[in-house]
PDB file of C-alpha atoms in Angstrom:
ATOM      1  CA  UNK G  20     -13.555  29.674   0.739  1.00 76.00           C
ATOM      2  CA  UNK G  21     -12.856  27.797  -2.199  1.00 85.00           C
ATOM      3  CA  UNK G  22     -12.616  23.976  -3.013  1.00 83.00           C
ATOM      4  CA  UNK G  23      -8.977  25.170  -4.543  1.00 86.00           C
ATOM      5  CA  UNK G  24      -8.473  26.814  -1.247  1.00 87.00           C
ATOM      6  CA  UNK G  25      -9.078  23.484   1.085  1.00 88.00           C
ATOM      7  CA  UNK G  26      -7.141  21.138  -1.778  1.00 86.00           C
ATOM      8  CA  UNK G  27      -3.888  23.357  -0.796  1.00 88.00           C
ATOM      9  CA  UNK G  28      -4.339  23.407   2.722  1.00 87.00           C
ATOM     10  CA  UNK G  29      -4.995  20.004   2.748  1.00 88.00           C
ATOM     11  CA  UNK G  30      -1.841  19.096   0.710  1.00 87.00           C
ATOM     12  CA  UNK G  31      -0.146  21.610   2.995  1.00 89.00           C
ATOM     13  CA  UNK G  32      -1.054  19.175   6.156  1.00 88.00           C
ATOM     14  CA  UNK G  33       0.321  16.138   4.481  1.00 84.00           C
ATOM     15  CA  UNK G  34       3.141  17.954   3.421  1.00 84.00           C
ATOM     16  CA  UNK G  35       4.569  19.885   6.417  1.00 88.00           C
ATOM     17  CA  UNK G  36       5.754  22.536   4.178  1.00 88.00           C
ATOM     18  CA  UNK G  37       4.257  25.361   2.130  1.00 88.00           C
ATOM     19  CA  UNK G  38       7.370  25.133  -0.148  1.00 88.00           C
ATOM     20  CA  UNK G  39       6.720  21.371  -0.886  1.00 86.00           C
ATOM     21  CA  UNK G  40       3.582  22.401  -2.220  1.00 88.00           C
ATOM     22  CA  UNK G  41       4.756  25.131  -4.208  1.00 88.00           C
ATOM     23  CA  UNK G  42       7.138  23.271  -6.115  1.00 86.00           C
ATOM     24  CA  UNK G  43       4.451  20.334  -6.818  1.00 81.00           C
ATOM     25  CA  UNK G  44       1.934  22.858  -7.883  1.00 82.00           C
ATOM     26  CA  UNK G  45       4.160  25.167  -9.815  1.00 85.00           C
ATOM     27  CA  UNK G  46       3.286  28.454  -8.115  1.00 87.00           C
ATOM     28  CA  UNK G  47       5.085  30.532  -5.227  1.00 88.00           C
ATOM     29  CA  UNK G  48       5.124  30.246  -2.059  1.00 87.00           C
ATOM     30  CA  UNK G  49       3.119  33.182  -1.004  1.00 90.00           C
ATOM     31  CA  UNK G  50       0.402  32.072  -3.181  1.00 89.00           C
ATOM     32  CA  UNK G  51       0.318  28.896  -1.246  1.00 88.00           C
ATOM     33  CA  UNK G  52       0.060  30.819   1.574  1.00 90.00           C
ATOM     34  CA  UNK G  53      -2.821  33.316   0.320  1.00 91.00           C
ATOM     35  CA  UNK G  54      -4.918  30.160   0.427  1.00 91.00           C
ATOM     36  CA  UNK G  55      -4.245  29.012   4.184  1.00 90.00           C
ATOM     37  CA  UNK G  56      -4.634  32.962   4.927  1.00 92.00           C
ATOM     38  CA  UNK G  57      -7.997  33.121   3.135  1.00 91.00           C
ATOM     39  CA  UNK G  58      -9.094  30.182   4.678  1.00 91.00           C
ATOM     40  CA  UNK G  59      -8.128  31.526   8.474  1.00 91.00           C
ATOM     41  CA  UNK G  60      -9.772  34.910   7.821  1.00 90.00           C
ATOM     42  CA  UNK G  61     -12.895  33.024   7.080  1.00 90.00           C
ATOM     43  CA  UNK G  62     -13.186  30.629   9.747  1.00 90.00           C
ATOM     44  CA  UNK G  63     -11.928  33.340  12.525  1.00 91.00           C
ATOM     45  CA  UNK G  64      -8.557  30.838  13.894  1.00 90.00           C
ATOM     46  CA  UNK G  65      -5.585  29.700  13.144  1.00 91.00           C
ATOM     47  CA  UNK G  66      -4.695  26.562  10.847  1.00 90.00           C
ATOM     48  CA  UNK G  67      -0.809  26.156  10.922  1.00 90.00           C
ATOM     49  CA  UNK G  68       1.572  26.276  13.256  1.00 89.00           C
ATOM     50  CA  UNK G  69       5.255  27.362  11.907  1.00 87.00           C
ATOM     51  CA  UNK G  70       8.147  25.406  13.227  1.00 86.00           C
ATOM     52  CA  UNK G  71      11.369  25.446  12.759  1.00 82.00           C
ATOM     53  CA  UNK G  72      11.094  22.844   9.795  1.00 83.00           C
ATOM     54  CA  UNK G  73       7.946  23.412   8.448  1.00 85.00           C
ATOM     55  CA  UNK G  74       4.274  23.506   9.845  1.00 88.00           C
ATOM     56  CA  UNK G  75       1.560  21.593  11.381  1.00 90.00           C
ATOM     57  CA  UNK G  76      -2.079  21.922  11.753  1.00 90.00           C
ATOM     58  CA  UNK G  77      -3.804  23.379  14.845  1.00 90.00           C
ATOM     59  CA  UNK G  78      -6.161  21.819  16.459  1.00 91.00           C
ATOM     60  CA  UNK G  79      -8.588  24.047  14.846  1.00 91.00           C
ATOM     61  CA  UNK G  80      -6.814  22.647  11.830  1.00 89.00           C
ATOM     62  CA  UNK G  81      -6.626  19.028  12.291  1.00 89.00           C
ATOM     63  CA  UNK G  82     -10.762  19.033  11.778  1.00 90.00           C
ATOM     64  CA  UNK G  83     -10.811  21.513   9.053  1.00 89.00           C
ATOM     65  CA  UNK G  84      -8.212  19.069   7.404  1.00 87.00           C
ATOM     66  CA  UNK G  85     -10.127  15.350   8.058  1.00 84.00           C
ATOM     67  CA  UNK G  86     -13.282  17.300   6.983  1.00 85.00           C
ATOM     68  CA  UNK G  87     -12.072  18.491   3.664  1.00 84.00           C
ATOM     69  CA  UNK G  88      -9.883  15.358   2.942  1.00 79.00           C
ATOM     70  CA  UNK G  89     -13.168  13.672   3.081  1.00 75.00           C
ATOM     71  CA  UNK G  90     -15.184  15.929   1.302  1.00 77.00           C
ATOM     72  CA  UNK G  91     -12.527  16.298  -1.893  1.00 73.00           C
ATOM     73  CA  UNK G  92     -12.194  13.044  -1.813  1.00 71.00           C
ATOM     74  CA  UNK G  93     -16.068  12.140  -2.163  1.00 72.00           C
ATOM     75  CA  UNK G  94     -16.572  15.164  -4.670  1.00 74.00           C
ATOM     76  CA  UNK G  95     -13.983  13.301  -6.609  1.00 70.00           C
ATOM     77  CA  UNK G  96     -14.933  10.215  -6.885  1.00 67.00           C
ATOM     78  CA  UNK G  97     -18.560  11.265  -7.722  1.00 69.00           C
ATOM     79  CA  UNK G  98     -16.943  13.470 -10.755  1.00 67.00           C
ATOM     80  CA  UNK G  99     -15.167  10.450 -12.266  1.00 65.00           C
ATOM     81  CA  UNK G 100     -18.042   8.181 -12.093  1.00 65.00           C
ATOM     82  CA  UNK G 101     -20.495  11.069 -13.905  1.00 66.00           C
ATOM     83  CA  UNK G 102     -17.500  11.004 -16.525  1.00 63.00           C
ATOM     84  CA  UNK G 103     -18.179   7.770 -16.888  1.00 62.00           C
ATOM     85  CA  UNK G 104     -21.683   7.854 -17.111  1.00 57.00           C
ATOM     86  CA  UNK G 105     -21.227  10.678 -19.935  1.00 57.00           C
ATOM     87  CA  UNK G 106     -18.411   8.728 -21.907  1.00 56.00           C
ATOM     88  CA  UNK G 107     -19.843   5.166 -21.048  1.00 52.00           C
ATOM     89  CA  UNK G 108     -16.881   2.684 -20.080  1.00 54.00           C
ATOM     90  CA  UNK G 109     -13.207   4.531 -20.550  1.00 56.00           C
ATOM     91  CA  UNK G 110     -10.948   5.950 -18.587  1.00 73.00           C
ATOM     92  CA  UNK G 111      -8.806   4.630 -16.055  1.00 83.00           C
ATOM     93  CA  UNK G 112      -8.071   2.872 -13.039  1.00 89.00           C
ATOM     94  CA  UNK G 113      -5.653   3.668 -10.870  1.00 90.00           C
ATOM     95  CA  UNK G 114      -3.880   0.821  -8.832  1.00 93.00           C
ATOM     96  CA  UNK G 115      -1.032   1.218  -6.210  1.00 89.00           C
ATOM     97  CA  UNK G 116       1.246  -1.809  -5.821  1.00 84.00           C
ATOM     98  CA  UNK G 117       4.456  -3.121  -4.113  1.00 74.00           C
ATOM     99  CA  UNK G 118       7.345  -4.027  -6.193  1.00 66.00           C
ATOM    100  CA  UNK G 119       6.338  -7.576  -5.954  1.00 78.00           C
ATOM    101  CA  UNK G 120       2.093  -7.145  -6.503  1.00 84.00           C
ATOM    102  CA  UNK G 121       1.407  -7.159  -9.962  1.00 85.00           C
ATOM    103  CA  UNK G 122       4.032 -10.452 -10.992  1.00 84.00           C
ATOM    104  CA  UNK G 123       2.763 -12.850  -8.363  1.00 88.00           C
ATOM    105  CA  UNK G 124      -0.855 -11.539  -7.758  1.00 90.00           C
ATOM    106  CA  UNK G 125      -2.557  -9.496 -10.647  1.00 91.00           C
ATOM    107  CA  UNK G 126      -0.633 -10.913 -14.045  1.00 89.00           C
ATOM    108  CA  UNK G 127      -3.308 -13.315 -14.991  1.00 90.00           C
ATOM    109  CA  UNK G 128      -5.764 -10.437 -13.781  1.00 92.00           C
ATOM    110  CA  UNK G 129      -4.122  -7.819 -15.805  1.00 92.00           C
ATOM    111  CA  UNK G 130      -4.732  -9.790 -18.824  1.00 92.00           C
ATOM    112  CA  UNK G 131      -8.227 -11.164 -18.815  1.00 92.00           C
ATOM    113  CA  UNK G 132      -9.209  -7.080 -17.808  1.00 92.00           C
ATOM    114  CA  UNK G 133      -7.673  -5.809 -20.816  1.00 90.00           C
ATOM    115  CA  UNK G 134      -9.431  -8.130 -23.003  1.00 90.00           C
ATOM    116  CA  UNK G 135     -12.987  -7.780 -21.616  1.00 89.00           C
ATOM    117  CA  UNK G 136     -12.165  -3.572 -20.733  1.00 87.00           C
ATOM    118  CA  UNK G 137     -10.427  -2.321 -23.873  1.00 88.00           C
ATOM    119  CA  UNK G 138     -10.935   1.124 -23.637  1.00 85.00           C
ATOM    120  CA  UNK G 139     -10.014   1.211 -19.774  1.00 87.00           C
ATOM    121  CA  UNK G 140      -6.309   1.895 -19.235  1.00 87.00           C
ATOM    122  CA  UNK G 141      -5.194   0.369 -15.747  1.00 90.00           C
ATOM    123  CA  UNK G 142      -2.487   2.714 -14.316  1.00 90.00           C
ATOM    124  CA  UNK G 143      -0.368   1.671 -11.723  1.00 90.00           C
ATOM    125  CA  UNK G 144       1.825   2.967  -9.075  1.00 88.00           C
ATOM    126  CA  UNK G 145       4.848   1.702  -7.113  1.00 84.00           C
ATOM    127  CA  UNK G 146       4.371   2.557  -3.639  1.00 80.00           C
ATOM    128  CA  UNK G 147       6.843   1.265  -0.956  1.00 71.00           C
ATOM    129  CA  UNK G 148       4.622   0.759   2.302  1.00 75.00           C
ATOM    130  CA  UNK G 149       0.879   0.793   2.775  1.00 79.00           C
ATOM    131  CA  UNK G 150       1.280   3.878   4.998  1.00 79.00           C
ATOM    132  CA  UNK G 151       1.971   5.568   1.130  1.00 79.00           C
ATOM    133  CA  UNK G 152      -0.791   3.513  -0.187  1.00 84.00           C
ATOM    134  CA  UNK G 153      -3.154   5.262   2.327  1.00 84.00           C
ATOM    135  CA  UNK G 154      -2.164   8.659   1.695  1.00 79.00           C
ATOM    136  CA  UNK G 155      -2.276   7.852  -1.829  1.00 79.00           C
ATOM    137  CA  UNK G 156      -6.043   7.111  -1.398  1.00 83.00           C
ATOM    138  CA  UNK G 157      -7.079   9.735   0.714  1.00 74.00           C
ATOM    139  CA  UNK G 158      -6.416  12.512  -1.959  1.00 67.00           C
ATOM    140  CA  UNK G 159      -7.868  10.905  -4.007  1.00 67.00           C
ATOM    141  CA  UNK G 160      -5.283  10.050  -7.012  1.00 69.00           C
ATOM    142  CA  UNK G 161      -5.734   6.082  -6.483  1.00 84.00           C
ATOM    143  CA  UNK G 162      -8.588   3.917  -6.815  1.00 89.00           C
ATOM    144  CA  UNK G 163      -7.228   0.733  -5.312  1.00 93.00           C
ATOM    145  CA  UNK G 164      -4.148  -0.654  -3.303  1.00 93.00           C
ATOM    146  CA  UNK G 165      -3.062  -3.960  -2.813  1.00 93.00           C
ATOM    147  CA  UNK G 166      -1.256  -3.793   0.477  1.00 90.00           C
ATOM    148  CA  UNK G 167      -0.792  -6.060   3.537  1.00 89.00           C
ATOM    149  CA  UNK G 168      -3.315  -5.853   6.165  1.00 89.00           C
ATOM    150  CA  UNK G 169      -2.629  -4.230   9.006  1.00 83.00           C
ATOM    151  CA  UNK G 170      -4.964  -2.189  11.596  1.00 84.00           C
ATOM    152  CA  UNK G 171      -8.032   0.004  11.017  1.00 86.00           C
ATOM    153  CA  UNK G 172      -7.176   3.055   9.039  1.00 84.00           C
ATOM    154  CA  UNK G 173      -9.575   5.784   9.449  1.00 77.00           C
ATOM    155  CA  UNK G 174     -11.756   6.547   5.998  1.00 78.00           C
ATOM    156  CA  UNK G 175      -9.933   3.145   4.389  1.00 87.00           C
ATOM    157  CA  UNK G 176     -12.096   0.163   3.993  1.00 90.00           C
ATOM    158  CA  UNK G 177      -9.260  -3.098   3.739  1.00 93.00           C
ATOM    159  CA  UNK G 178     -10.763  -6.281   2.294  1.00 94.00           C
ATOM    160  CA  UNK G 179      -8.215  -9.326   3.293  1.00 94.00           C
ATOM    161  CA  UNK G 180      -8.025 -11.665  -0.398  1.00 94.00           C
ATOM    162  CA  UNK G 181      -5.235 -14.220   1.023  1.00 93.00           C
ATOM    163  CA  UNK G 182      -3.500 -15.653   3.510  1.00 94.00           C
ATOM    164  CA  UNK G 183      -0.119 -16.349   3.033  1.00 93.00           C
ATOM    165  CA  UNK G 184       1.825 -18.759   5.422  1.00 94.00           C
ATOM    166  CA  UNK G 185       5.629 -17.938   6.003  1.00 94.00           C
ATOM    167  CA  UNK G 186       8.034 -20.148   4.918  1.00 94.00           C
ATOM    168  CA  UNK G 187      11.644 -20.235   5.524  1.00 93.00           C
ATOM    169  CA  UNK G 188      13.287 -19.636   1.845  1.00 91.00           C
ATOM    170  CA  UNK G 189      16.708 -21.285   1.091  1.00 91.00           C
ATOM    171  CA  UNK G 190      18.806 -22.888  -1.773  1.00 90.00           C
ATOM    172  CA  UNK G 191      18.459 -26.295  -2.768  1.00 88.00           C
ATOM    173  CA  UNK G 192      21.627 -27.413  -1.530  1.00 89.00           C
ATOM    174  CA  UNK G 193      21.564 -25.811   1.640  1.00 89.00           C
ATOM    175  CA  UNK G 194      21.266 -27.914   4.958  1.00 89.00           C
ATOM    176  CA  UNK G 195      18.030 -27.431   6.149  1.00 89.00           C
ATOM    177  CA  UNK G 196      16.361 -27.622   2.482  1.00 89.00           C
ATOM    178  CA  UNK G 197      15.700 -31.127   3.518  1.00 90.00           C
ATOM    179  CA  UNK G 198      13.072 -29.798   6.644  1.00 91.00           C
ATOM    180  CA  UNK G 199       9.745 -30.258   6.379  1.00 93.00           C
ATOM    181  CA  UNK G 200       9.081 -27.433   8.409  1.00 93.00           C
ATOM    182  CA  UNK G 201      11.388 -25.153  11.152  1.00 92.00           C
ATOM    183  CA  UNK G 202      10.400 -23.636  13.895  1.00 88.00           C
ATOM    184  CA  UNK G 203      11.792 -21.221  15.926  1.00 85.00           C
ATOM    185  CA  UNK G 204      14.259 -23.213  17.585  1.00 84.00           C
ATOM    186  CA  UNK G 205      15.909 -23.678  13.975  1.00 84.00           C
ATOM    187  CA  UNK G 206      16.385 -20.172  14.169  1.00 81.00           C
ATOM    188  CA  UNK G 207      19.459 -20.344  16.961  1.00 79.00           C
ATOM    189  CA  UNK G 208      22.628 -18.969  14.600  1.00 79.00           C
ATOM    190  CA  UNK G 209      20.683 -18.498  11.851  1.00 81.00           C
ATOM    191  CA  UNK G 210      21.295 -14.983  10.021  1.00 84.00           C
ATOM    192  CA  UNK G 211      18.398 -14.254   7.792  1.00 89.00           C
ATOM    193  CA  UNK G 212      17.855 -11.357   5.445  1.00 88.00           C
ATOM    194  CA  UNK G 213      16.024  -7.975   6.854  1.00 86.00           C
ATOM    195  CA  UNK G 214      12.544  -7.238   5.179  1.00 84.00           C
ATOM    196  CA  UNK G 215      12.344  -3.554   4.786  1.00 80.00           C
ATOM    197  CA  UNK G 216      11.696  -2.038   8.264  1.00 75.00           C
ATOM    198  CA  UNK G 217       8.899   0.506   7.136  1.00 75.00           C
ATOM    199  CA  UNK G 218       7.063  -2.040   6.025  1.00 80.00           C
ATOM    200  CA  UNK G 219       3.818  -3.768   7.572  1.00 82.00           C
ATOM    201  CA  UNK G 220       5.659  -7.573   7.085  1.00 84.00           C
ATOM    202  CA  UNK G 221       8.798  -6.821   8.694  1.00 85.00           C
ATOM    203  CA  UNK G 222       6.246  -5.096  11.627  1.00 85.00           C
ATOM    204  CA  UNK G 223       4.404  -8.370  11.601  1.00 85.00           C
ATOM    205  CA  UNK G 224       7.235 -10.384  11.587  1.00 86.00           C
ATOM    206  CA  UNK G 225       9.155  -8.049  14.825  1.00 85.00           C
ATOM    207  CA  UNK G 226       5.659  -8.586  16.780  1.00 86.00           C
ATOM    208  CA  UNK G 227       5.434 -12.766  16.039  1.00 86.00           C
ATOM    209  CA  UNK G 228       8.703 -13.146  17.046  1.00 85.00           C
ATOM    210  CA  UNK G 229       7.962 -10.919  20.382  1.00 85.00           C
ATOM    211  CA  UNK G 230       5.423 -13.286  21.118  1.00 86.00           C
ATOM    212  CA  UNK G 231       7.577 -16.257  20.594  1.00 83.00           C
ATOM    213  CA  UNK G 232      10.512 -15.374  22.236  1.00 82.00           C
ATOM    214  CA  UNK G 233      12.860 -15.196  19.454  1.00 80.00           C
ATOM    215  CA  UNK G 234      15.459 -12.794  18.513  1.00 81.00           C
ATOM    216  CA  UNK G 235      17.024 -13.382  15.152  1.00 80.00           C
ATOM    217  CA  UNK G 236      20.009 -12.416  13.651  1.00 82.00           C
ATOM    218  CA  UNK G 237      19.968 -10.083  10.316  1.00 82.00           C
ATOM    219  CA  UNK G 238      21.996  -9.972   7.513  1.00 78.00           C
ATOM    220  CA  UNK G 239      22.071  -7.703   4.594  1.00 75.00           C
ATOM    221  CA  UNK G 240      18.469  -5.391   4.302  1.00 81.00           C
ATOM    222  CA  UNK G 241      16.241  -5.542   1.188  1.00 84.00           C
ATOM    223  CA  UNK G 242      13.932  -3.761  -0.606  1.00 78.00           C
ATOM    224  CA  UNK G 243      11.099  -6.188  -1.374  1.00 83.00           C
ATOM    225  CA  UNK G 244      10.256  -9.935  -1.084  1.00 85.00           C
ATOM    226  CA  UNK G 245      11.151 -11.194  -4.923  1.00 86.00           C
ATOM    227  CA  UNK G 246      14.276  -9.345  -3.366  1.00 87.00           C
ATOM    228  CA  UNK G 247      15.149 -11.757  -0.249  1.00 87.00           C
ATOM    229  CA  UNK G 248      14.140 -14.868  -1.990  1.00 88.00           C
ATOM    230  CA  UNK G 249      16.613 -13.830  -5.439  1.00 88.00           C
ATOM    231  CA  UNK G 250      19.479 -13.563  -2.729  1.00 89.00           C
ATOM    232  CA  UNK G 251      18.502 -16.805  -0.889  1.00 88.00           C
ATOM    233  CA  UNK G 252      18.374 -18.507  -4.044  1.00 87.00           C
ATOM    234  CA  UNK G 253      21.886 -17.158  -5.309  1.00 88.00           C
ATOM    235  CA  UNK G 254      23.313 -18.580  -1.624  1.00 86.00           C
ATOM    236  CA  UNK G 255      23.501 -15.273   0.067  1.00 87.00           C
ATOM    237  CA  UNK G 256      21.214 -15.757   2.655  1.00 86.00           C
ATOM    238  CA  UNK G 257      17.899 -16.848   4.030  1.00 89.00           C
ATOM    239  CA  UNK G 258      14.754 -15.380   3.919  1.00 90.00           C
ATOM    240  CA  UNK G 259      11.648 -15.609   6.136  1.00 91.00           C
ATOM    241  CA  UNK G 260       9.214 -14.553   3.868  1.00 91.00           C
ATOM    242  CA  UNK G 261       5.187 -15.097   3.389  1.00 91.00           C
ATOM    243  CA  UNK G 262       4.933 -17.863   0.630  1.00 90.00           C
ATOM    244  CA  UNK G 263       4.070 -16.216  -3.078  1.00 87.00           C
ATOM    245  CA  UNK G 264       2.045 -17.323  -5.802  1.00 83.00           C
ATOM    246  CA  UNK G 265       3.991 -18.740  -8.825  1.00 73.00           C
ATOM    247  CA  UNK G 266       7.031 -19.219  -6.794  1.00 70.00           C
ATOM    248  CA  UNK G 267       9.669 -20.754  -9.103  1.00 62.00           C
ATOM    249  CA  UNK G 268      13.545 -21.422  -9.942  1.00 68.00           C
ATOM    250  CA  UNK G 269      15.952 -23.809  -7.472  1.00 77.00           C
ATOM    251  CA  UNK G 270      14.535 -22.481  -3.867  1.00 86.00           C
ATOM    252  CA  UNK G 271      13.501 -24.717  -1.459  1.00 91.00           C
ATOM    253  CA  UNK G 272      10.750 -22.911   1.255  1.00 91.00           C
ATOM    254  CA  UNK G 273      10.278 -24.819   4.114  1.00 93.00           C
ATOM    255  CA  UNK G 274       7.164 -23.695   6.208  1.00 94.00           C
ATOM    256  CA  UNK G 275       7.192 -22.429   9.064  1.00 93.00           C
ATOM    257  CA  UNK G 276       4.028 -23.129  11.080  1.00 92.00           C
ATOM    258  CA  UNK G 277       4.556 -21.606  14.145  1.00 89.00           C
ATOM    259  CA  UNK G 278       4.087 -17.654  12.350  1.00 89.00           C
ATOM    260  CA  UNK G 279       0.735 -16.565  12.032  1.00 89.00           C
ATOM    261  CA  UNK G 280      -0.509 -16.411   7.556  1.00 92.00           C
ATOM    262  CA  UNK G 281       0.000 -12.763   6.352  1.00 91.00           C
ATOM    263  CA  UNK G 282      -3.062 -11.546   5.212  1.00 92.00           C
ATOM    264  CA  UNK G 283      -2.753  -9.424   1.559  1.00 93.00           C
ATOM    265  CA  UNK G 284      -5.697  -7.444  -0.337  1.00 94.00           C
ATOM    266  CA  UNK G 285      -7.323  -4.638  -1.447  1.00 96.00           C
ATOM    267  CA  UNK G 286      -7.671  -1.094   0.358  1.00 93.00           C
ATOM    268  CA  UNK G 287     -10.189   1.806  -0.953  1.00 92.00           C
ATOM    269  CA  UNK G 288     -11.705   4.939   0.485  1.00 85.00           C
ATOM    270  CA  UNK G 289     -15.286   3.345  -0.171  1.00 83.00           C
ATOM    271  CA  UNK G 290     -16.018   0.188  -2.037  1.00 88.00           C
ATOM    272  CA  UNK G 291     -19.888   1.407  -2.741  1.00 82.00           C
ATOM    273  CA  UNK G 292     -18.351   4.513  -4.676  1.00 78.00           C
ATOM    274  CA  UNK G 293     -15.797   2.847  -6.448  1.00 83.00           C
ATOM    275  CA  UNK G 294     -16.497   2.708 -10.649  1.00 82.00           C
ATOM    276  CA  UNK G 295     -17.625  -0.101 -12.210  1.00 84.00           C
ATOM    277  CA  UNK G 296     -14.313  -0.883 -14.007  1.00 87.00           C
ATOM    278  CA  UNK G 297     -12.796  -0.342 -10.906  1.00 89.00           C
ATOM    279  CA  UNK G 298     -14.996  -2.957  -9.242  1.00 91.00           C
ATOM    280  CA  UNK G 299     -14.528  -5.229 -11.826  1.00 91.00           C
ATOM    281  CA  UNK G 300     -10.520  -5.397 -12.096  1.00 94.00           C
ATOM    282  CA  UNK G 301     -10.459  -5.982  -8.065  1.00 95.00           C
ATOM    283  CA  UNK G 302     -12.986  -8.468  -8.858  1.00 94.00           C
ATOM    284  CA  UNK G 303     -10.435  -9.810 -11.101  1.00 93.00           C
ATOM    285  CA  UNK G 304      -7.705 -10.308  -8.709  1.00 94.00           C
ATOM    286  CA  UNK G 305      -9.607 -11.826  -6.341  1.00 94.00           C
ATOM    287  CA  UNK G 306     -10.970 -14.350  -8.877  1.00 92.00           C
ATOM    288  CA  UNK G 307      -7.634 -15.275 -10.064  1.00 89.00           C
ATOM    289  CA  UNK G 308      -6.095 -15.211  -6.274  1.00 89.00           C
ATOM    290  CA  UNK G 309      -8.420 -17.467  -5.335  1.00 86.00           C
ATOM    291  CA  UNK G 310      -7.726 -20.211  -7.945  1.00 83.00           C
ATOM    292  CA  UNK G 311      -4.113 -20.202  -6.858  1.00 75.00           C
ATOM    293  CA  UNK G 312      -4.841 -20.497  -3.074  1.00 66.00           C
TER     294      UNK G 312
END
């Protein structure tokens, strides 16, 4: 057994398909498979189960696969901080975002790092729910995610940074931009624009207006929230989105109270094993979020 041998398999789990992996790693299929099959012969059971459209772990494979996702993961981070500790501050850090994160909560962030860090390069990656964020972090190619909280994720630690209220995002000249607030009553025939459905603020938005009783009407789906409030400031449509820092141009968001504050911030396998210039760019971000709150 080999840690090569338990990297496949693992990315074999996430995958569903020993073909997937193949192409990403640039070998054949049955070489992909020589690794499941040496891993089976040495732990006596079976690991996948073929279906029709792929595989999926056993049972005897589920705990092989949290074990070694773990273990890679740890053995990894521990490698790039004794790189660190040969080559003193370099490298990288590696930062997964939404479309929206790094304009309205890291720019200011972004900046100061650069100056104080020169020789670190920050690397980031566009990621369009925090379900990829996750995976992203479990093996172990990300050091940090900004991503909206949600509920426990096992081996991720989320830190909440900020809490950001909803507000009701229309154009200046339309006739509720006058409202100091709206509640859900000033929803009745109002269409507004969809928030992606994968994604944790459209799921926290569904389960609010559960509670309240409400069942909008939706227009036209986007892809992000810079998205919903570009169309709502162009006239073609209104968004229900959580209020943004820096927030500009001829919109007019009106509140809305009765919606409970999104909370946004950072996710990591293990905030004791993260680098020093990792720690210090989320340190960065929070600094600089916190100003603006």
């Amino acid at each position: 057994m080999t840690l090569d041998d338990l990297r496949v398999f693992v990315a074999v789990c996430r995958a569903g398909s020993l073909s997937a992996v193949a192409r990403d790693l640039g070998c054949t299929q049955s070489a992909v498979s020589q690794h499941v099959k040496r891993l089976e012969r040495e732990t006596g059971v079976s690991l996948l189960e073929r279906q029709p459209r792929g595989v999926v772990p056993t049972r005897a494979g589920r705990v092989l696969e949290t074990a070694a996702a773990d273990g890679i993961a740890g053995l990894d981070l521990a490698l790039r901080r004794l790189r660190e500790m040969v080559d003193g501050e370099s490298g990288s850090v590696r930062v997964a975002t939404g479309a929206t994160t790094v304009r309205h909560f890291m720019a200011d962030a972004v900046v100061a790092f650069r100056r104080q860090h020169p020789r670190v390069n920050l690397e980031f990656r566009t990621e369009s729910s925090s379900r990829g964020c996750f995976d992203a972090l479990a093996d172990s190619s990300l050091d940090l995610a900004w991503i909206t909280l949600g509920g426990p994720v096992r081996g991720i630690e989320q830190r909440p940074v900020m809490d950001l209220p909803w507000v009701l995002a229309v154009p200046a000249d339309d006739p509720l931009a006058d409202r100091s607030r709206v509640g859900a009553e000033d929803l009745l025939g109002v269409r507004l624009l969809r928030l992606p459905p994968n994604s944790t603020s459209a799921a926290h938005l569904d389960a609010a207006f559960a509670e309240l009783g409400v069942r909008p009407e939706f227009d036209t789906g986007v892809a992000d929230w810079d998205t919903a409030m570009l169309l709502a400031e162009l006239g073609l449509g209104r968004a229900l989105v959580p209020e943004l820092p820096g927030v500009r141009g001829g919109l007019r968001l009106i509140p809305f109270p009765a919606l409970r504050p999104l909370s946004v911030g950072w996710a990591v396998r293990n905030w004791t094993a993260l680098s020093p210039s990792a720690r210090a760019f989320a340190d960065a971000v929070v600094a600089r979020c916190h100003r603006q709150s």
